[in-house]
């Protein structure tokens, strides 16, 4: 089973599907499309975008939708990810929280990094 309940949340471990859960905020046609892994799309008529996240650790860049481990959770308008990769330090973990804004046509992300060296960089590519 690819998706399973955990309390109030729906969980997926190392999923492969894209754009499986839309997050809605304001009362417009804008939405944030989320996936089993942290790759996103915004939808608004005539102005849709794809958003891909990258993390550079010790000079090596990795797309976050290609990590060796990803736990994705959905609950009430929020998508949460925990990602780890074999190429990162053993204790390194990145937590990502994504929501659509309730106040404007936009999305909000929060990132919490644990166990990474100080020179680690997070970048986003929007196209």
mmCIF file of C-alpha atoms in Angstrom:
data_model
loop_
_atom_site.group_PDB
_atom_site.id
_atom_site.type_symbol
_atom_site.label_atom_id
_atom_site.label_comp_id
_atom_site.label_asym_id
_atom_site.label_seq_id
_atom_site.Cartn_x
_atom_site.Cartn_y
_atom_site.Cartn_z
ATOM 1 C CA UNK A 1 0.000 0.000 0.000
ATOM 2 C CA UNK A 2 1.568 3.302 -1.107
ATOM 3 C CA UNK A 3 -0.466 5.597 1.185
ATOM 4 C CA UNK A 4 -1.474 4.793 4.739
ATOM 5 C CA UNK A 5 -3.094 6.624 7.656
ATOM 6 C CA UNK A 6 -1.159 7.714 10.738
ATOM 7 C CA UNK A 7 -3.577 9.424 13.119
ATOM 8 C CA UNK A 8 -5.044 12.359 11.179
ATOM 9 C CA UNK A 9 -2.319 12.270 8.502
ATOM 10 C CA UNK A 10 -1.917 10.384 5.232
ATOM 11 C CA UNK A 11 1.667 9.103 4.847
ATOM 12 C CA UNK A 12 3.743 7.974 1.879
ATOM 13 C CA UNK A 13 7.294 6.604 2.151
ATOM 14 C CA UNK A 14 9.572 6.887 -0.908
ATOM 15 C CA UNK A 15 6.661 7.530 -3.248
ATOM 16 C CA UNK A 16 7.042 8.110 -6.968
ATOM 17 C CA UNK A 17 3.906 10.026 -7.974
ATOM 18 C CA UNK A 18 3.835 13.703 -8.843
ATOM 19 C CA UNK A 19 1.127 16.231 -8.116
ATOM 20 C CA UNK A 20 -0.954 13.940 -5.935
ATOM 21 C CA UNK A 21 -2.399 16.524 -3.530
ATOM 22 C CA UNK A 22 -3.455 20.093 -4.261
ATOM 23 C CA UNK A 23 -3.311 22.637 -1.441
ATOM 24 C CA UNK A 24 -5.816 25.502 -1.589
ATOM 25 C CA UNK A 25 -5.541 28.757 0.331
ATOM 26 C CA UNK A 26 -7.546 31.804 -0.659
ATOM 27 C CA UNK A 27 -10.893 31.690 -2.413
ATOM 28 C CA UNK A 28 -9.413 31.908 -5.910
ATOM 29 C CA UNK A 29 -8.394 29.393 -8.556
ATOM 30 C CA UNK A 30 -4.771 29.372 -7.265
ATOM 31 C CA UNK A 31 -3.453 26.117 -5.819
ATOM 32 C CA UNK A 32 -0.138 24.537 -4.883
ATOM 33 C CA UNK A 33 0.279 21.068 -6.334
ATOM 34 C CA UNK A 34 2.342 18.756 -4.124
ATOM 35 C CA UNK A 35 3.862 15.365 -4.786
ATOM 36 C CA UNK A 36 5.038 12.225 -3.004
ATOM 37 C CA UNK A 37 8.449 13.929 -2.979
ATOM 38 C CA UNK A 38 9.268 17.630 -2.611
ATOM 39 C CA UNK A 39 8.614 18.903 -6.119
ATOM 40 C CA UNK A 40 5.816 21.412 -6.586
ATOM 41 C CA UNK A 41 3.725 23.269 -9.120
ATOM 42 C CA UNK A 42 1.607 26.359 -8.754
ATOM 43 C CA UNK A 43 -1.575 26.586 -10.732
ATOM 44 C CA UNK A 44 -3.276 29.766 -11.767
ATOM 45 C CA UNK A 45 -4.787 30.177 -15.212
ATOM 46 C CA UNK A 46 -2.165 31.431 -17.677
ATOM 47 C CA UNK A 47 0.529 31.579 -14.960
ATOM 48 C CA UNK A 48 1.441 28.071 -13.788
ATOM 49 C CA UNK A 49 4.961 27.271 -12.576
ATOM 50 C CA UNK A 50 7.014 24.212 -11.611
ATOM 51 C CA UNK A 51 9.214 24.490 -8.526
ATOM 52 C CA UNK A 52 12.149 22.166 -7.929
ATOM 53 C CA UNK A 53 14.333 22.336 -4.807
ATOM 54 C CA UNK A 54 18.075 21.609 -4.639
ATOM 55 C CA UNK A 55 20.403 21.144 -1.685
ATOM 56 C CA UNK A 56 24.171 21.523 -1.968
ATOM 57 C CA UNK A 57 26.100 19.668 0.740
ATOM 58 C CA UNK A 58 29.904 19.682 0.717
ATOM 59 C CA UNK A 59 29.934 20.846 -2.917
ATOM 60 C CA UNK A 60 27.548 18.152 -4.190
ATOM 61 C CA UNK A 61 24.104 19.291 -5.415
ATOM 62 C CA UNK A 62 21.076 16.993 -5.220
ATOM 63 C CA UNK A 63 17.487 17.558 -6.343
ATOM 64 C CA UNK A 64 15.323 16.992 -3.274
ATOM 65 C CA UNK A 65 12.867 14.846 -5.222
ATOM 66 C CA UNK A 66 15.732 12.368 -5.806
ATOM 67 C CA UNK A 67 16.864 11.712 -2.223
ATOM 68 C CA UNK A 68 17.302 8.126 -1.063
ATOM 69 C CA UNK A 69 14.612 8.573 1.633
ATOM 70 C CA UNK A 70 11.476 10.719 1.660
ATOM 71 C CA UNK A 71 8.537 10.609 4.037
ATOM 72 C CA UNK A 72 5.607 12.724 2.841
ATOM 73 C CA UNK A 73 2.628 13.542 5.044
ATOM 74 C CA UNK A 74 -0.635 15.342 4.323
ATOM 75 C CA UNK A 75 -3.025 16.767 6.867
ATOM 76 C CA UNK A 76 -5.585 19.557 6.572
ATOM 77 C CA UNK A 77 -4.031 21.791 3.914
ATOM 78 C CA UNK A 78 -0.378 21.150 4.820
ATOM 79 C CA UNK A 79 2.209 18.876 3.248
ATOM 80 C CA UNK A 80 5.235 17.849 5.317
ATOM 81 C CA UNK A 81 8.375 16.104 4.077
ATOM 82 C CA UNK A 82 11.323 14.530 5.851
ATOM 83 C CA UNK A 83 14.199 13.848 3.454
ATOM 84 C CA UNK A 84 17.558 12.156 3.944
ATOM 85 C CA UNK A 85 20.180 10.970 1.505
ATOM 86 C CA UNK A 86 23.029 8.463 1.665
ATOM 87 C CA UNK A 87 25.459 11.109 0.370
ATOM 88 C CA UNK A 88 24.711 13.459 3.299
ATOM 89 C CA UNK A 89 26.254 13.217 6.768
ATOM 90 C CA UNK A 90 24.696 10.319 8.705
ATOM 91 C CA UNK A 91 22.668 12.532 11.060
ATOM 92 C CA UNK A 92 21.587 15.042 8.372
ATOM 93 C CA UNK A 93 17.873 15.512 7.767
ATOM 94 C CA UNK A 94 15.795 18.211 6.091
ATOM 95 C CA UNK A 95 12.185 18.851 7.083
ATOM 96 C CA UNK A 96 9.990 20.790 4.660
ATOM 97 C CA UNK A 97 6.549 22.215 5.361
ATOM 98 C CA UNK A 98 4.406 23.531 2.475
ATOM 99 C CA UNK A 99 1.087 25.374 2.490
ATOM 100 C CA UNK A 100 -0.910 27.611 0.193
ATOM 101 C CA UNK A 101 -1.394 31.096 1.643
ATOM 102 C CA UNK A 102 -4.821 31.983 2.998
ATOM 103 C CA UNK A 103 -4.178 35.701 2.433
ATOM 104 C CA UNK A 104 -2.952 35.917 -1.160
ATOM 105 C CA UNK A 105 -2.276 33.797 -4.221
ATOM 106 C CA UNK A 106 1.032 32.381 -3.054
ATOM 107 C CA UNK A 107 2.615 29.467 -1.245
ATOM 108 C CA UNK A 108 4.618 29.273 1.965
ATOM 109 C CA UNK A 109 7.506 26.922 2.738
ATOM 110 C CA UNK A 110 9.357 26.361 5.979
ATOM 111 C CA UNK A 111 12.652 24.455 6.102
ATOM 112 C CA UNK A 112 14.341 22.941 9.137
ATOM 113 C CA UNK A 113 17.793 21.441 8.661
ATOM 114 C CA UNK A 114 19.527 19.178 11.164
ATOM 115 C CA UNK A 115 23.088 17.837 11.087
ATOM 116 C CA UNK A 116 24.337 19.666 7.987
ATOM 117 C CA UNK A 117 27.666 21.498 7.675
ATOM 118 C CA UNK A 118 27.544 25.316 7.729
ATOM 119 C CA UNK A 119 28.272 25.631 3.991
ATOM 120 C CA UNK A 120 25.032 23.819 2.988
ATOM 121 C CA UNK A 121 22.872 25.764 0.501
ATOM 122 C CA UNK A 122 19.212 25.371 -0.423
ATOM 123 C CA UNK A 123 18.077 26.667 -3.833
ATOM 124 C CA UNK A 124 14.836 26.650 -5.777
ATOM 125 C CA UNK A 125 14.364 26.604 -9.536
ATOM 126 C CA UNK A 126 11.086 28.006 -10.825
ATOM 127 C CA UNK A 127 10.099 27.445 -14.436
#
